[in-house]
């Protein structure tokens, strides 16, 4: 028979109060090394008290109190390593490229859908120029029919910065929508990718028919490769979520979706800096004749190749993991 | 007690955290939004010293400036929640007042990344207006998580203030459940309505086997119960 509850509380309460005070001190970083080992001992005792309370004092406030105390201490003691700048570095050197490689199939599928849509759009408008009425957005159609490319037009009327913000927000919208529609088992993502491909293809074809085809090619040369890659990666992340709903493998459907969603969110957030960078290029470098087209093409080719080389090969074999500098060489991991 | 968040510790004891319900979460949200709204009002009137009619002045700005303002407001809201949750260990102002806290689903403190994700998805939960997506997800989910919590792997738990002093005067050795009931009645006595004080007191006295006069007042009942607990 367990001891009476009041006696139990009276006997153990001083230690619990001490543990609580120490937790407050720990948060403000005022504990010495000896105090930390006391904290450890107090936590183990409190855990034992919790086990006693679970069997002998179920349904009481003492149990609730101990639950909370142990949870707080557990969280303070078993805390993951500080997630500040170091983790950003690790994320880009290691995690992000790995995640992209793991979901590469889905990115390829997204690229395939976008490309298929693009071909459909091109062919449709070349065979039936009237199709442009349906497939190309109205305001672009007007500009193209006047023999301008909308980018030249936009540059005349608005500052490049404004272009960058507008285009950037548009990129973000396409990427977020194709990502978020992953929760419709990927159907929405497939639709968004296809329809974006079709409208890109149709616009390019309409430009060629209006005699400004080369302008659109030089406009997209600098940012196109990276931008399309990012859309495919984000779309691939969306499809990755959808895949878990269709084929959860050996896990329950809920668990699979949760795991895939966490990977997909990390991929999407990892893309954010590149989205900003490419928005700036698109606003300042791409429009108008300020930069000669061979330079734009070279920049586009180089940035696209560099992105994929990094995604497919990082981390390099010589990189010894995030804590290489502080660990003895025998404990280093790759 | 509802089914809480079970955390398996390396000490081989399962810690059971109480999940925060929809009511307290909504209330905390309302407080936060009220606070931000008040800050917006202050900003508006502060600006109106410098510019007459700030709303029309903002509409007259170039579309670039308006886009930047819209983006700025969105980012500002995002940073408000994320920053507070990170530095206050999972609590915003509203959550602090309602004593609820964001933790990761293994009970550990919320990280920058998971807080950023759950607050970014607040926008999706809010769609199309007034939080229907989030509310439905919270109602369906057993742990009352909204979409953002599901993707970030976080849960809201209650941070209860429990005072153990009420056990300390007790010297009698009665069964644990009776003791819990009686001490809880005594500590909350002042908060009850007079009718409830009497009604619950009578039931409790009967349960504890205390003989009372039928005309006993609430205070007499309380004293009788208190005396019963202190019998050695």
PDB file of C-alpha atoms in Angstrom, chain A residues 4-7 9-10 13 16 27 40 43-44 47-48 50-51 54 56-62 64-68 70-72 74-76 78-80 83-84 159 161-162 165-166 169 179 241 257-258 261-262 265-266 269, chain B residues 1 7-11 13-18 62-64 67-68 71 86-89 106-109 111-113 117 120-121 145 150-153 158-168 170-173 176 179-180:
ATOM      1  CA  UNK A   4      -1.071   8.482   2.097  1.00  0.00           C
ATOM      2  CA  UNK A   5      -1.200  11.276  -0.447  1.00  0.00           C
ATOM      3  CA  UNK A   6      -0.696  14.177   2.036  1.00  0.00           C
ATOM      4  CA  UNK A   7       2.403  12.506   3.459  1.00  0.00           C
ATOM      5  CA  UNK A   9       3.242  15.532  -1.019  1.00  0.00           C
ATOM      6  CA  UNK A  10       4.711  16.828   2.241  1.00  0.00           C
ATOM      7  CA  UNK A  13       7.293  18.821  -2.304  1.00  0.00           C
ATOM      8  CA  UNK A  16       9.776  19.654  -6.593  1.00  0.00           C
ATOM      9  CA  UNK A  27      16.136  29.361 -18.797  1.00  0.00           C
ATOM     10  CA  UNK A  40      19.521  15.864 -13.329  1.00  0.00           C
ATOM     11  CA  UNK A  43      14.535  15.179 -12.471  1.00  0.00           C
ATOM     12  CA  UNK A  44      15.096  11.449 -12.114  1.00  0.00           C
ATOM     13  CA  UNK A  47      10.193  10.881 -12.731  1.00  0.00           C
ATOM     14  CA  UNK A  48      10.086   8.165 -10.124  1.00  0.00           C
ATOM     15  CA  UNK A  50       5.467  10.485 -11.363  1.00  0.00           C
ATOM     16  CA  UNK A  51       5.534   6.718 -11.793  1.00  0.00           C
ATOM     17  CA  UNK A  54       0.445   7.203 -11.910  1.00  0.00           C
ATOM     18  CA  UNK A  56      -1.282   5.204  -6.617  1.00  0.00           C
ATOM     19  CA  UNK A  57      -2.756   8.683  -7.051  1.00  0.00           C
ATOM     20  CA  UNK A  58      -4.491   8.558 -10.436  1.00  0.00           C
ATOM     21  CA  UNK A  59      -6.839  11.444 -11.192  1.00  0.00           C
ATOM     22  CA  UNK A  60      -5.382  13.817  -8.611  1.00  0.00           C
ATOM     23  CA  UNK A  61      -3.816  17.235  -9.062  1.00  0.00           C
ATOM     24  CA  UNK A  62      -0.565  15.812  -7.762  1.00  0.00           C
ATOM     25  CA  UNK A  64      -1.189  16.533 -13.097  1.00  0.00           C
ATOM     26  CA  UNK A  65       1.438  18.626 -11.355  1.00  0.00           C
ATOM     27  CA  UNK A  66       4.123  15.959 -11.718  1.00  0.00           C
ATOM     28  CA  UNK A  67       3.227  15.379 -15.351  1.00  0.00           C
ATOM     29  CA  UNK A  68       3.777  19.014 -16.048  1.00  0.00           C
ATOM     30  CA  UNK A  70       8.496  16.207 -15.681  1.00  0.00           C
ATOM     31  CA  UNK A  71       7.459  17.405 -19.131  1.00  0.00           C
ATOM     32  CA  UNK A  72       9.056  20.800 -18.565  1.00  0.00           C
ATOM     33  CA  UNK A  74      12.345  16.654 -19.955  1.00  0.00           C
ATOM     34  CA  UNK A  75      12.017  19.392 -22.581  1.00  0.00           C
ATOM     35  CA  UNK A  76      14.795  21.399 -20.938  1.00  0.00           C
ATOM     36  CA  UNK A  78      16.635  16.585 -23.849  1.00  0.00           C
ATOM     37  CA  UNK A  79      16.751  19.662 -25.987  1.00  0.00           C
ATOM     38  CA  UNK A  80      17.980  19.368 -29.567  1.00  0.00           C
ATOM     39  CA  UNK A  83      19.146  25.589 -34.139  1.00  0.00           C
ATOM     40  CA  UNK A  84      20.616  28.912 -35.179  1.00  0.00           C
ATOM     41  CA  UNK A 159      10.289  50.781 -63.058  1.00  0.00           C
ATOM     42  CA  UNK A 161      11.864  47.214 -59.388  1.00  0.00           C
ATOM     43  CA  UNK A 162       8.133  47.139 -59.789  1.00  0.00           C
ATOM     44  CA  UNK A 165       8.059  42.591 -57.240  1.00  0.00           C
ATOM     45  CA  UNK A 166       5.180  41.729 -59.588  1.00  0.00           C
ATOM     46  CA  UNK A 169       4.875  37.528 -56.422  1.00  0.00           C
ATOM     47  CA  UNK A 179       2.740  22.909 -53.767  1.00  0.00           C
ATOM     48  CA  UNK A 241       2.576  14.919 -50.681  1.00  0.00           C
ATOM     49  CA  UNK A 257       1.216  12.140 -45.473  1.00  0.00           C
ATOM     50  CA  UNK A 258       2.680  13.787 -42.367  1.00  0.00           C
ATOM     51  CA  UNK A 261       4.512  16.929 -45.877  1.00  0.00           C
ATOM     52  CA  UNK A 262       7.433  17.721 -43.566  1.00  0.00           C
ATOM     53  CA  UNK A 265       7.650  22.027 -46.553  1.00  0.00           C
ATOM     54  CA  UNK A 266      11.414  21.987 -46.045  1.00  0.00           C
ATOM     55  CA  UNK A 269      11.157  26.896 -47.696  1.00  0.00           C
TER      56      UNK A 269
ATOM     57  CA  UNK B   1      -9.097  13.753 -17.975  1.00  0.00           C
ATOM     58  CA  UNK B   7       5.500  11.515 -24.280  1.00  0.00           C
ATOM     59  CA  UNK B   8       7.806   8.540 -23.718  1.00  0.00           C
ATOM     60  CA  UNK B   9      10.822   9.716 -21.724  1.00  0.00           C
ATOM     61  CA  UNK B  10      14.137   7.842 -21.500  1.00  0.00           C
ATOM     62  CA  UNK B  11      13.361   7.473 -17.763  1.00  0.00           C
ATOM     63  CA  UNK B  13       7.843   6.995 -17.473  1.00  0.00           C
ATOM     64  CA  UNK B  14       5.194   8.231 -19.881  1.00  0.00           C
ATOM     65  CA  UNK B  15       4.472  11.900 -19.371  1.00  0.00           C
ATOM     66  CA  UNK B  16       0.913  12.859 -20.223  1.00  0.00           C
ATOM     67  CA  UNK B  17       0.339  16.467 -21.278  1.00  0.00           C
ATOM     68  CA  UNK B  18      -3.195  17.920 -21.377  1.00  0.00           C
ATOM     69  CA  UNK B  62       2.384  53.725 -56.524  1.00  0.00           C
ATOM     70  CA  UNK B  63       1.459  50.074 -56.899  1.00  0.00           C
ATOM     71  CA  UNK B  64       5.008  49.140 -55.931  1.00  0.00           C
ATOM     72  CA  UNK B  67       2.642  45.878 -52.793  1.00  0.00           C
ATOM     73  CA  UNK B  68       5.538  46.451 -50.425  1.00  0.00           C
ATOM     74  CA  UNK B  71       4.015  42.226 -48.103  1.00  0.00           C
ATOM     75  CA  UNK B  86      10.440  31.196 -30.087  1.00  0.00           C
ATOM     76  CA  UNK B  87      11.545  33.576 -27.322  1.00  0.00           C
ATOM     77  CA  UNK B  88       8.677  32.821 -24.911  1.00  0.00           C
ATOM     78  CA  UNK B  89       8.987  29.088 -25.347  1.00  0.00           C
ATOM     79  CA  UNK B 106       7.326  14.776 -28.798  1.00  0.00           C
ATOM     80  CA  UNK B 107       6.831  17.335 -26.021  1.00  0.00           C
ATOM     81  CA  UNK B 108      10.062  19.242 -26.718  1.00  0.00           C
ATOM     82  CA  UNK B 109      10.082  23.048 -27.075  1.00  0.00           C
ATOM     83  CA  UNK B 111      11.890  25.294 -32.778  1.00  0.00           C
ATOM     84  CA  UNK B 112      12.273  28.277 -35.100  1.00  0.00           C
ATOM     85  CA  UNK B 113      11.525  26.091 -38.094  1.00  0.00           C
ATOM     86  CA  UNK B 117       5.819  26.696 -40.631  1.00  0.00           C
ATOM     87  CA  UNK B 120       2.992  30.603 -42.266  1.00  0.00           C
ATOM     88  CA  UNK B 121       0.126  28.157 -42.685  1.00  0.00           C
ATOM     89  CA  UNK B 145      -4.411  20.528 -34.303  1.00  0.00           C
ATOM     90  CA  UNK B 150      -0.212  19.067 -38.640  1.00  0.00           C
ATOM     91  CA  UNK B 151       2.456  20.148 -41.111  1.00  0.00           C
ATOM     92  CA  UNK B 152       4.804  21.602 -38.497  1.00  0.00           C
ATOM     93  CA  UNK B 153       4.384  18.644 -36.132  1.00  0.00           C
ATOM     94  CA  UNK B 158      -2.346  23.455 -21.375  1.00  0.00           C
ATOM     95  CA  UNK B 159       0.057  24.956 -18.863  1.00  0.00           C
ATOM     96  CA  UNK B 160      -1.844  24.438 -15.632  1.00  0.00           C
ATOM     97  CA  UNK B 161      -1.169  26.382 -12.451  1.00  0.00           C
ATOM     98  CA  UNK B 162      -1.498  23.804  -9.726  1.00  0.00           C
ATOM     99  CA  UNK B 163      -1.144  24.662  -6.055  1.00  0.00           C
ATOM    100  CA  UNK B 164      -0.224  21.677  -3.943  1.00  0.00           C
ATOM    101  CA  UNK B 165      -0.628  23.551  -0.649  1.00  0.00           C
ATOM    102  CA  UNK B 166      -4.186  22.289  -0.224  1.00  0.00           C
ATOM    103  CA  UNK B 167      -2.940  18.746   0.482  1.00  0.00           C
ATOM    104  CA  UNK B 168      -0.667  19.810   3.269  1.00  0.00           C
ATOM    105  CA  UNK B 170      -4.709  17.003   5.663  1.00  0.00           C
ATOM    106  CA  UNK B 171      -3.759  14.514   8.321  1.00  0.00           C
ATOM    107  CA  UNK B 172      -6.482  11.915   7.900  1.00  0.00           C
ATOM    108  CA  UNK B 173      -5.893   8.739   5.918  1.00  0.00           C
ATOM    109  CA  UNK B 176      -7.253   9.033  -2.523  1.00  0.00           C
ATOM    110  CA  UNK B 179      -9.307  13.169  -0.549  1.00  0.00           C
ATOM    111  CA  UNK B 180      -8.987  14.702  -4.015  1.00  0.00           C
TER     112      UNK B 180
END
